[in-house]
Amino acid sequence: MCGVFYVDDDTMREIEKIARKIDQKLATTGDVRPSQPALILRADHDEIVSEVLKWGYEAHGKKSLIFNARSETVQEKPMFRCDFERHRCLIPVNRFYEWKRIDNKKKEKYEFYSPEKIMYLAGICHKDPSGDRFTILTCEAVGCMAGVHHRMPLILEREDMGNWLFSQKEAIELLKMHFERLQKKKCAEAEYQQMSLF
């Protein structure tokens, strides 16, 4: 899964290279959690643009946000189907975090990152009267992630950015992607106190 990710200055510079324009007043760095705003990349006609959206879909009748969607069922679920067809996006991040449950009380916190420094998490956006939102797609965990959690974000290669954003046919194929170059680092014990969000 993905419940917290981190955006650094390098990530922001990368977004500036890709997107047509960025509102610098809204571009922030640091940890991002569900309900908080983050910069995403989306298609606008034949261009890639950046936009600030809140993380997590609002579900009618529920207090909790839906901040992850399974890549295996995103084409079938009524909540996600149309957004996958029309409103795919990418969330550039420097790293994300996951917690491994050791027993009923203790959790270990891990940081996951890529040798390429910036990862592109596949997502979808939803038009909402209260403000547009996004959610991150997840897939079965592989590599070093598998020993910590059974799900991981769907991570795409930089060269697949255009295919994901502009081509429905290619996007369907990219749902099968498994990013196996993740690296992990155990966080300092003092950081374990932060509660997992899923």
PDB file of N, CA and C in Angstrom, residues 92-185:
ATOM      1  N   PRO A  92       4.676  12.161  -8.744  1.00  0.00           N
ATOM      2  CA  PRO A  92       6.133  12.040  -8.592  1.00  0.00           C
ATOM      3  C   PRO A  92       6.507  12.140  -7.109  1.00  0.00           C
ATOM      4  N   VAL A  93       7.297  11.182  -6.635  1.00  0.00           N
ATOM      5  CA  VAL A  93       7.711  11.169  -5.226  1.00  0.00           C
ATOM      6  C   VAL A  93       9.188  10.805  -5.138  1.00  0.00           C
ATOM      7  N   ASN A  94       9.778  11.150  -4.019  1.00  0.00           N
ATOM      8  CA  ASN A  94      11.160  10.771  -3.746  1.00  0.00           C
ATOM      9  C   ASN A  94      11.222   9.424  -3.033  1.00  0.00           C
ATOM     10  N   ARG A  95      10.276   9.200  -2.136  1.00  0.00           N
ATOM     11  CA  ARG A  95      10.211   7.935  -1.402  1.00  0.00           C
ATOM     12  C   ARG A  95       8.827   7.798  -0.767  1.00  0.00           C
ATOM     13  N   PHE A  96       8.553   6.574  -0.280  1.00  0.00           N
ATOM     14  CA  PHE A  96       7.330   6.355   0.480  1.00  0.00           C
ATOM     15  C   PHE A  96       7.650   5.446   1.655  1.00  0.00           C
ATOM     16  N   TYR A  97       6.711   5.349   2.577  1.00  0.00           N
ATOM     17  CA  TYR A  97       6.948   4.611   3.817  1.00  0.00           C
ATOM     18  C   TYR A  97       5.934   3.489   3.981  1.00  0.00           C
ATOM     19  N   GLU A  98       6.375   2.456   4.684  1.00  0.00           N
ATOM     20  CA  GLU A  98       5.488   1.348   5.024  1.00  0.00           C
ATOM     21  C   GLU A  98       5.872   0.839   6.409  1.00  0.00           C
ATOM     22  N   TRP A  99       4.881   0.317   7.113  1.00  0.00           N
ATOM     23  CA  TRP A  99       5.098  -0.220   8.444  1.00  0.00           C
ATOM     24  C   TRP A  99       4.902  -1.728   8.427  1.00  0.00           C
ATOM     25  N   LYS A 100       5.821  -2.427   9.077  1.00  0.00           N
ATOM     26  CA  LYS A 100       5.733  -3.881   9.196  1.00  0.00           C
ATOM     27  C   LYS A 100       5.296  -4.223  10.613  1.00  0.00           C
ATOM     28  N   ARG A 101       4.225  -4.967  10.709  1.00  0.00           N
ATOM     29  CA  ARG A 101       3.731  -5.357  12.027  1.00  0.00           C
ATOM     30  C   ARG A 101       4.570  -6.517  12.566  1.00  0.00           C
ATOM     31  N   ILE A 102       5.146  -6.314  13.758  1.00  0.00           N
ATOM     32  CA  ILE A 102       5.962  -7.350  14.395  1.00  0.00           C
ATOM     33  C   ILE A 102       5.105  -8.202  15.313  1.00  0.00           C
ATOM     34  N   ASP A 103       4.275  -7.572  16.104  1.00  0.00           N
ATOM     35  CA  ASP A 103       3.286  -8.255  16.931  1.00  0.00           C
ATOM     36  C   ASP A 103       2.077  -7.331  17.011  1.00  0.00           C
ATOM     37  N   ASN A 104       1.201  -7.590  17.951  1.00  0.00           N
ATOM     38  CA  ASN A 104      -0.015  -6.777  18.023  1.00  0.00           C
ATOM     39  C   ASN A 104       0.238  -5.329  18.411  1.00  0.00           C
ATOM     40  N   LYS A 105       1.405  -5.040  18.986  1.00  0.00           N
ATOM     41  CA  LYS A 105       1.675  -3.687  19.477  1.00  0.00           C
ATOM     42  C   LYS A 105       2.756  -2.965  18.691  1.00  0.00           C
ATOM     43  N   LYS A 106       3.809  -3.664  18.332  1.00  0.00           N
ATOM     44  CA  LYS A 106       4.982  -2.998  17.758  1.00  0.00           C
ATOM     45  C   LYS A 106       4.974  -3.047  16.232  1.00  0.00           C
ATOM     46  N   LYS A 107       5.412  -1.951  15.628  1.00  0.00           N
ATOM     47  CA  LYS A 107       5.565  -1.877  14.178  1.00  0.00           C
ATOM     48  C   LYS A 107       6.938  -1.321  13.853  1.00  0.00           C
ATOM     49  N   GLU A 108       7.516  -1.811  12.767  1.00  0.00           N
ATOM     50  CA  GLU A 108       8.777  -1.269  12.267  1.00  0.00           C
ATOM     51  C   GLU A 108       8.488  -0.434  11.028  1.00  0.00           C
ATOM     52  N   LYS A 109       9.129   0.716  10.947  1.00  0.00           N
ATOM     53  CA  LYS A 109       8.908   1.633   9.832  1.00  0.00           C
ATOM     54  C   LYS A 109      10.038   1.499   8.823  1.00  0.00           C
ATOM     55  N   TYR A 110       9.668   1.382   7.539  1.00  0.00           N
ATOM     56  CA  TYR A 110      10.646   1.272   6.466  1.00  0.00           C
ATOM     57  C   TYR A 110      10.428   2.383   5.439  1.00  0.00           C
ATOM     58  N   GLU A 111      11.538   2.804   4.875  1.00  0.00           N
ATOM     59  CA  GLU A 111      11.533   3.810   3.810  1.00  0.00           C
ATOM     60  C   GLU A 111      11.880   3.102   2.509  1.00  0.00           C
ATOM     61  N   PHE A 112      11.118   3.343   1.458  1.00  0.00           N
ATOM     62  CA  PHE A 112      11.361   2.723   0.157  1.00  0.00           C
ATOM     63  C   PHE A 112      11.684   3.798  -0.872  1.00  0.00           C
ATOM     64  N   TYR A 113      12.710   3.544  -1.654  1.00  0.00           N
ATOM     65  CA  TYR A 113      13.169   4.537  -2.628  1.00  0.00           C
ATOM     66  C   TYR A 113      13.747   3.822  -3.842  1.00  0.00           C
ATOM     67  N   SER A 114      14.010   4.591  -4.893  1.00  0.00           N
ATOM     68  CA  SER A 114      14.523   4.048  -6.146  1.00  0.00           C
ATOM     69  C   SER A 114      15.936   4.555  -6.395  1.00  0.00           C
ATOM     70  N   PRO A 115      16.789   3.774  -7.058  1.00  0.00           N
ATOM     71  CA  PRO A 115      18.123   4.266  -7.438  1.00  0.00           C
ATOM     72  C   PRO A 115      18.038   5.506  -8.323  1.00  0.00           C
ATOM     73  N   GLU A 116      16.934   5.666  -9.044  1.00  0.00           N
ATOM     74  CA  GLU A 116      16.748   6.826  -9.924  1.00  0.00           C
ATOM     75  C   GLU A 116      16.306   8.079  -9.164  1.00  0.00           C
ATOM     76  N   LYS A 117      16.132   7.975  -7.857  1.00  0.00           N
ATOM     77  CA  LYS A 117      15.771   9.088  -6.953  1.00  0.00           C
ATOM     78  C   LYS A 117      14.313   9.499  -7.026  1.00  0.00           C
ATOM     79  N   ILE A 118      13.736   9.534  -8.221  1.00  0.00           N
ATOM     80  CA  ILE A 118      12.339   9.947  -8.341  1.00  0.00           C
ATOM     81  C   ILE A 118      11.514   8.794  -8.904  1.00  0.00           C
ATOM     82  N   MET A 119      10.380   8.532  -8.260  1.00  0.00           N
ATOM     83  CA  MET A 119       9.467   7.493  -8.711  1.00  0.00           C
ATOM     84  C   MET A 119       8.161   8.137  -9.179  1.00  0.00           C
ATOM     85  N   TYR A 120       7.509   7.480 -10.123  1.00  0.00           N
ATOM     86  CA  TYR A 120       6.239   7.968 -10.656  1.00  0.00           C
ATOM     87  C   TYR A 120       5.148   6.967 -10.282  1.00  0.00           C
ATOM     88  N   LEU A 121       4.342   7.331  -9.290  1.00  0.00           N
ATOM     89  CA  LEU A 121       3.270   6.458  -8.841  1.00  0.00           C
ATOM     90  C   LEU A 121       2.049   6.664  -9.728  1.00  0.00           C
ATOM     91  N   ALA A 122       1.481   5.562 -10.190  1.00  0.00           N
ATOM     92  CA  ALA A 122       0.295   5.636 -11.045  1.00  0.00           C
ATOM     93  C   ALA A 122      -0.929   5.958 -10.197  1.00  0.00           C
ATOM     94  N   GLY A 123      -1.748   6.874 -10.699  1.00  0.00           N
ATOM     95  CA  GLY A 123      -2.949   7.241  -9.967  1.00  0.00           C
ATOM     96  C   GLY A 123      -4.089   7.600 -10.895  1.00  0.00           C
ATOM     97  N   ILE A 124      -5.218   7.900 -10.298  1.00  0.00           N
ATOM     98  CA  ILE A 124      -6.382   8.397 -11.026  1.00  0.00           C
ATOM     99  C   ILE A 124      -6.944   9.598 -10.262  1.00  0.00           C
ATOM    100  N   CYS A 125      -7.611  10.484 -10.994  1.00  0.00           N
ATOM    101  CA  CYS A 125      -8.184  11.706 -10.406  1.00  0.00           C
ATOM    102  C   CYS A 125      -9.705  11.648 -10.480  1.00  0.00           C
ATOM    103  N   HIS A 126     -10.329  12.369  -9.576  1.00  0.00           N
ATOM    104  CA  HIS A 126     -11.791  12.426  -9.550  1.00  0.00           C
ATOM    105  C   HIS A 126     -12.257  13.867  -9.425  1.00  0.00           C
ATOM    106  N   LYS A 127     -13.152  14.270 -10.318  1.00  0.00           N
ATOM    107  CA  LYS A 127     -13.742  15.606 -10.265  1.00  0.00           C
ATOM    108  C   LYS A 127     -14.794  15.634  -9.160  1.00  0.00           C
ATOM    109  N   ASP A 128     -14.659  16.587  -8.243  1.00  0.00           N
ATOM    110  CA  ASP A 128     -15.541  16.638  -7.086  1.00  0.00           C
ATOM    111  C   ASP A 128     -15.911  18.090  -6.791  1.00  0.00           C
ATOM    112  N   PRO A 129     -17.189  18.369  -6.490  1.00  0.00           N
ATOM    113  CA  PRO A 129     -17.591  19.748  -6.187  1.00  0.00           C
ATOM    114  C   PRO A 129     -16.813  20.362  -5.026  1.00  0.00           C
ATOM    115  N   SER A 130     -16.379  19.519  -4.084  1.00  0.00           N
ATOM    116  CA  SER A 130     -15.636  20.028  -2.929  1.00  0.00           C
ATOM    117  C   SER A 130     -14.146  20.164  -3.212  1.00  0.00           C
ATOM    118  N   GLY A 131     -13.742  19.849  -4.431  1.00  0.00           N
ATOM    119  CA  GLY A 131     -12.327  19.903  -4.795  1.00  0.00           C
ATOM    120  C   GLY A 131     -11.892  18.589  -5.408  1.00  0.00           C
ATOM    121  N   ASP A 132     -11.155  18.650  -6.505  1.00  0.00           N
ATOM    122  CA  ASP A 132     -10.720  17.436  -7.189  1.00  0.00           C
ATOM    123  C   ASP A 132      -9.735  16.663  -6.320  1.00  0.00           C
ATOM    124  N   ARG A 133      -9.759  15.338  -6.473  1.00  0.00           N
ATOM    125  CA  ARG A 133      -8.958  14.460  -5.621  1.00  0.00           C
ATOM    126  C   ARG A 133      -8.261  13.391  -6.459  1.00  0.00           C
ATOM    127  N   PHE A 134      -7.274  12.739  -5.849  1.00  0.00           N
ATOM    128  CA  PHE A 134      -6.600  11.628  -6.521  1.00  0.00           C
ATOM    129  C   PHE A 134      -6.445  10.465  -5.559  1.00  0.00           C
ATOM    130  N   THR A 135      -6.255   9.287  -6.129  1.00  0.00           N
ATOM    131  CA  THR A 135      -5.909   8.112  -5.342  1.00  0.00           C
ATOM    132  C   THR A 135      -4.783   7.381  -6.056  1.00  0.00           C
ATOM    133  N   ILE A 136      -3.997   6.626  -5.306  1.00  0.00           N
ATOM    134  CA  ILE A 136      -2.822   5.925  -5.835  1.00  0.00           C
ATOM    135  C   ILE A 136      -3.172   4.466  -6.085  1.00  0.00           C
ATOM    136  N   LEU A 137      -2.786   3.948  -7.247  1.00  0.00           N
ATOM    137  CA  LEU A 137      -3.022   2.542  -7.564  1.00  0.00           C
ATOM    138  C   LEU A 137      -1.962   1.672  -6.905  1.00  0.00           C
ATOM    139  N   THR A 138      -2.382   0.494  -6.465  1.00  0.00           N
ATOM    140  CA  THR A 138      -1.450  -0.456  -5.860  1.00  0.00           C
ATOM    141  C   THR A 138      -1.487  -1.778  -6.609  1.00  0.00           C
ATOM    142  N   CYS A 139      -0.421  -2.552  -6.434  1.00  0.00           N
ATOM    143  CA  CYS A 139      -0.311  -3.871  -7.057  1.00  0.00           C
ATOM    144  C   CYS A 139       0.282  -4.832  -6.029  1.00  0.00           C
ATOM    145  N   GLU A 140       0.394  -6.084  -6.409  1.00  0.00           N
ATOM    146  CA  GLU A 140       1.011  -7.072  -5.522  1.00  0.00           C
ATOM    147  C   GLU A 140       2.470  -6.697  -5.279  1.00  0.00           C
ATOM    148  N   ALA A 141       2.904  -6.789  -4.027  1.00  0.00           N
ATOM    149  CA  ALA A 141       4.272  -6.410  -3.674  1.00  0.00           C
ATOM    150  C   ALA A 141       5.278  -7.414  -4.225  1.00  0.00           C
ATOM    151  N   VAL A 142       6.420  -6.893  -4.685  1.00  0.00           N
ATOM    152  CA  VAL A 142       7.521  -7.724  -5.177  1.00  0.00           C
ATOM    153  C   VAL A 142       8.817  -7.239  -4.539  1.00  0.00           C
ATOM    154  N   GLY A 143       9.869  -8.057  -4.694  1.00  0.00           N
ATOM    155  CA  GLY A 143      11.194  -7.656  -4.226  1.00  0.00           C
ATOM    156  C   GLY A 143      11.231  -7.379  -2.736  1.00  0.00           C
ATOM    157  N   CYS A 144      11.973  -6.344  -2.354  1.00  0.00           N
ATOM    158  CA  CYS A 144      12.166  -6.051  -0.934  1.00  0.00           C
ATOM    159  C   CYS A 144      10.885  -5.582  -0.248  1.00  0.00           C
ATOM    160  N   MET A 145       9.907  -5.177  -1.019  1.00  0.00           N
ATOM    161  CA  MET A 145       8.640  -4.721  -0.438  1.00  0.00           C
ATOM    162  C   MET A 145       7.813  -5.890   0.088  1.00  0.00           C
ATOM    163  N   ALA A 146       7.963  -7.055  -0.551  1.00  0.00           N
ATOM    164  CA  ALA A 146       7.112  -8.196  -0.233  1.00  0.00           C
ATOM    165  C   ALA A 146       7.265  -8.660   1.209  1.00  0.00           C
ATOM    166  N   GLY A 147       8.444  -8.477   1.790  1.00  0.00           N
ATOM    167  CA  GLY A 147       8.651  -8.903   3.173  1.00  0.00           C
ATOM    168  C   GLY A 147       8.088  -7.948   4.200  1.00  0.00           C
ATOM    169  N   VAL A 148       7.606  -6.809   3.750  1.00  0.00           N
ATOM    170  CA  VAL A 148       7.082  -5.795   4.667  1.00  0.00           C
ATOM    171  C   VAL A 148       5.561  -5.677   4.562  1.00  0.00           C
ATOM    172  N   HIS A 149       5.042  -5.697   3.343  1.00  0.00           N
ATOM    173  CA  HIS A 149       3.594  -5.571   3.116  1.00  0.00           C
ATOM    174  C   HIS A 149       3.248  -6.316   1.837  1.00  0.00           C
ATOM    175  N   HIS A 150       2.005  -6.790   1.738  1.00  0.00           N
ATOM    176  CA  HIS A 150       1.617  -7.571   0.557  1.00  0.00           C
ATOM    177  C   HIS A 150       1.207  -6.697  -0.629  1.00  0.00           C
ATOM    178  N   ARG A 151       1.078  -5.375  -0.419  1.00  0.00           N
ATOM    179  CA  ARG A 151       0.743  -4.454  -1.506  1.00  0.00           C
ATOM    180  C   ARG A 151       1.801  -3.365  -1.604  1.00  0.00           C
ATOM    181  N   MET A 152       1.940  -2.786  -2.795  1.00  0.00           N
ATOM    182  CA  MET A 152       2.868  -1.681  -3.010  1.00  0.00           C
ATOM    183  C   MET A 152       2.281  -0.748  -4.068  1.00  0.00           C
ATOM    184  N   PRO A 153       2.750   0.498  -4.145  1.00  0.00           N
ATOM    185  CA  PRO A 153       2.264   1.395  -5.198  1.00  0.00           C
ATOM    186  C   PRO A 153       2.635   0.860  -6.579  1.00  0.00           C
ATOM    187  N   LEU A 154       1.790   1.125  -7.564  1.00  0.00           N
ATOM    188  CA  LEU A 154       2.113   0.812  -8.955  1.00  0.00           C
ATOM    189  C   LEU A 154       3.074   1.896  -9.443  1.00  0.00           C
ATOM    190  N   ILE A 155       4.335   1.528  -9.643  1.00  0.00           N
ATOM    191  CA  ILE A 155       5.386   2.481 -10.003  1.00  0.00           C
ATOM    192  C   ILE A 155       5.713   2.325 -11.480  1.00  0.00           C
ATOM    193  N   LEU A 156       5.674   3.420 -12.214  1.00  0.00           N
ATOM    194  CA  LEU A 156       5.940   3.390 -13.650  1.00  0.00           C
ATOM    195  C   LEU A 156       7.300   3.996 -13.967  1.00  0.00           C
ATOM    196  N   GLU A 157       7.865   3.577 -15.090  1.00  0.00           N
ATOM    197  CA  GLU A 157       9.124   4.138 -15.565  1.00  0.00           C
ATOM    198  C   GLU A 157       8.862   5.526 -16.150  1.00  0.00           C
ATOM    199  N   ARG A 158       9.872   6.369 -16.122  1.00  0.00           N
ATOM    200  CA  ARG A 158       9.710   7.725 -16.654  1.00  0.00           C
ATOM    201  C   ARG A 158       9.308   7.691 -18.132  1.00  0.00           C
ATOM    202  N   GLU A 159       9.886   6.737 -18.884  1.00  0.00           N
ATOM    203  CA  GLU A 159       9.581   6.667 -20.316  1.00  0.00           C
ATOM    204  C   GLU A 159       8.147   6.199 -20.598  1.00  0.00           C
ATOM    205  N   ASP A 160       7.465   5.659 -19.582  1.00  0.00           N
ATOM    206  CA  ASP A 160       6.075   5.231 -19.760  1.00  0.00           C
ATOM    207  C   ASP A 160       5.072   6.321 -19.396  1.00  0.00           C
ATOM    208  N   MET A 161       5.571   7.478 -19.020  1.00  0.00           N
ATOM    209  CA  MET A 161       4.709   8.568 -18.591  1.00  0.00           C
ATOM    210  C   MET A 161       3.656   8.924 -19.647  1.00  0.00           C
ATOM    211  N   GLY A 162       4.092   9.134 -20.877  1.00  0.00           N
ATOM    212  CA  GLY A 162       3.165   9.504 -21.944  1.00  0.00           C
ATOM    213  C   GLY A 162       2.148   8.417 -22.229  1.00  0.00           C
ATOM    214  N   ASN A 163       2.598   7.163 -22.226  1.00  0.00           N
ATOM    215  CA  ASN A 163       1.678   6.055 -22.476  1.00  0.00           C
ATOM    216  C   ASN A 163       0.585   5.997 -21.413  1.00  0.00           C
ATOM    217  N   TRP A 164       0.962   6.199 -20.158  1.00  0.00           N
ATOM    218  CA  TRP A 164      -0.013   6.149 -19.071  1.00  0.00           C
ATOM    219  C   TRP A 164      -1.027   7.295 -19.175  1.00  0.00           C
ATOM    220  N   LEU A 165      -0.537   8.474 -19.456  1.00  0.00           N
ATOM    221  CA  LEU A 165      -1.408   9.649 -19.437  1.00  0.00           C
ATOM    222  C   LEU A 165      -2.261   9.799 -20.693  1.00  0.00           C
ATOM    223  N   PHE A 166      -1.742   9.368 -21.854  1.00  0.00           N
ATOM    224  CA  PHE A 166      -2.418   9.669 -23.116  1.00  0.00           C
ATOM    225  C   PHE A 166      -3.059   8.474 -23.815  1.00  0.00           C
ATOM    226  N   SER A 167      -2.699   7.246 -23.456  1.00  0.00           N
ATOM    227  CA  SER A 167      -3.183   6.078 -24.198  1.00  0.00           C
ATOM    228  C   SER A 167      -3.902   5.091 -23.280  1.00  0.00           C
ATOM    229  N   GLN A 168      -5.195   4.941 -23.492  1.00  0.00           N
ATOM    230  CA  GLN A 168      -5.975   3.985 -22.706  1.00  0.00           C
ATOM    231  C   GLN A 168      -5.456   2.563 -22.907  1.00  0.00           C
ATOM    232  N   LYS A 169      -5.154   2.216 -24.156  1.00  0.00           N
ATOM    233  CA  LYS A 169      -4.675   0.866 -24.462  1.00  0.00           C
ATOM    234  C   LYS A 169      -3.360   0.578 -23.748  1.00  0.00           C
ATOM    235  N   GLU A 170      -2.414   1.509 -23.818  1.00  0.00           N
ATOM    236  CA  GLU A 170      -1.119   1.309 -23.161  1.00  0.00           C
ATOM    237  C   GLU A 170      -1.270   1.317 -21.644  1.00  0.00           C
ATOM    238  N   ALA A 171      -2.167   2.142 -21.138  1.00  0.00           N
ATOM    239  CA  ALA A 171      -2.376   2.210 -19.688  1.00  0.00           C
ATOM    240  C   ALA A 171      -2.851   0.869 -19.140  1.00  0.00           C
ATOM    241  N   ILE A 172      -3.703   0.191 -19.886  1.00  0.00           N
ATOM    242  CA  ILE A 172      -4.178  -1.131 -19.455  1.00  0.00           C
ATOM    243  C   ILE A 172      -3.010  -2.098 -19.339  1.00  0.00           C
ATOM    244  N   GLU A 173      -2.082  -2.042 -20.290  1.00  0.00           N
ATOM    245  CA  GLU A 173      -0.904  -2.905 -20.234  1.00  0.00           C
ATOM    246  C   GLU A 173      -0.002  -2.539 -19.056  1.00  0.00           C
ATOM    247  N   LEU A 174       0.103  -1.258 -18.763  1.00  0.00           N
ATOM    248  CA  LEU A 174       0.974  -0.809 -17.673  1.00  0.00           C
ATOM    249  C   LEU A 174       0.441  -1.198 -16.301  1.00  0.00           C
ATOM    250  N   LEU A 175      -0.830  -1.556 -16.223  1.00  0.00           N
ATOM    251  CA  LEU A 175      -1.374  -2.048 -14.955  1.00  0.00           C
ATOM    252  C   LEU A 175      -0.678  -3.325 -14.504  1.00  0.00           C
ATOM    253  N   LYS A 176      -0.013  -4.002 -15.436  1.00  0.00           N
ATOM    254  CA  LYS A 176       0.670  -5.264 -15.114  1.00  0.00           C
ATOM    255  C   LYS A 176       2.120  -5.051 -14.693  1.00  0.00           C
ATOM    256  N   MET A 177       2.560  -3.798 -14.664  1.00  0.00           N
ATOM    257  CA  MET A 177       3.958  -3.481 -14.335  1.00  0.00           C
ATOM    258  C   MET A 177       4.303  -3.900 -12.907  1.00  0.00           C
ATOM    259  N   HIS A 178       5.547  -4.361 -12.734  1.00  0.00           N
ATOM    260  CA  HIS A 178       6.083  -4.624 -11.398  1.00  0.00           C
ATOM    261  C   HIS A 178       7.472  -4.010 -11.316  1.00  0.00           C
ATOM    262  N   PHE A 179       7.602  -2.957 -10.545  1.00  0.00           N
ATOM    263  CA  PHE A 179       8.864  -2.238 -10.381  1.00  0.00           C
ATOM    264  C   PHE A 179       9.706  -2.993  -9.358  1.00  0.00           C
ATOM    265  N   GLU A 180      10.834  -3.553  -9.802  1.00  0.00           N
ATOM    266  CA  GLU A 180      11.621  -4.429  -8.935  1.00  0.00           C
ATOM    267  C   GLU A 180      12.937  -3.815  -8.487  1.00  0.00           C
ATOM    268  N   ARG A 181      13.126  -2.508  -8.716  1.00  0.00           N
ATOM    269  CA  ARG A 181      14.393  -1.880  -8.316  1.00  0.00           C
ATOM    270  C   ARG A 181      14.278  -1.102  -7.004  1.00  0.00           C
ATOM    271  N   LEU A 182      13.188  -1.317  -6.294  1.00  0.00           N
ATOM    272  CA  LEU A 182      13.031  -0.630  -5.015  1.00  0.00           C
ATOM    273  C   LEU A 182      14.143  -1.014  -4.050  1.00  0.00           C
ATOM    274  N   GLN A 183      14.551  -0.063  -3.255  1.00  0.00           N
ATOM    275  CA  GLN A 183      15.473  -0.317  -2.158  1.00  0.00           C
ATOM    276  C   GLN A 183      14.784   0.116  -0.878  1.00  0.00           C
ATOM    277  N   LYS A 184      15.185  -0.503   0.234  1.00  0.00           N
ATOM    278  CA  LYS A 184      14.536  -0.143   1.495  1.00  0.00           C
ATOM    279  C   LYS A 184      15.562   0.146   2.572  1.00  0.00           C
ATOM    280  N   LYS A 185      15.128   0.943   3.529  1.00  0.00           N
ATOM    281  CA  LYS A 185      15.965   1.283   4.674  1.00  0.00           C
ATOM    282  C   LYS A 185      15.073   1.325   5.900  1.00  0.00           C
TER     283      LYS A 185
END
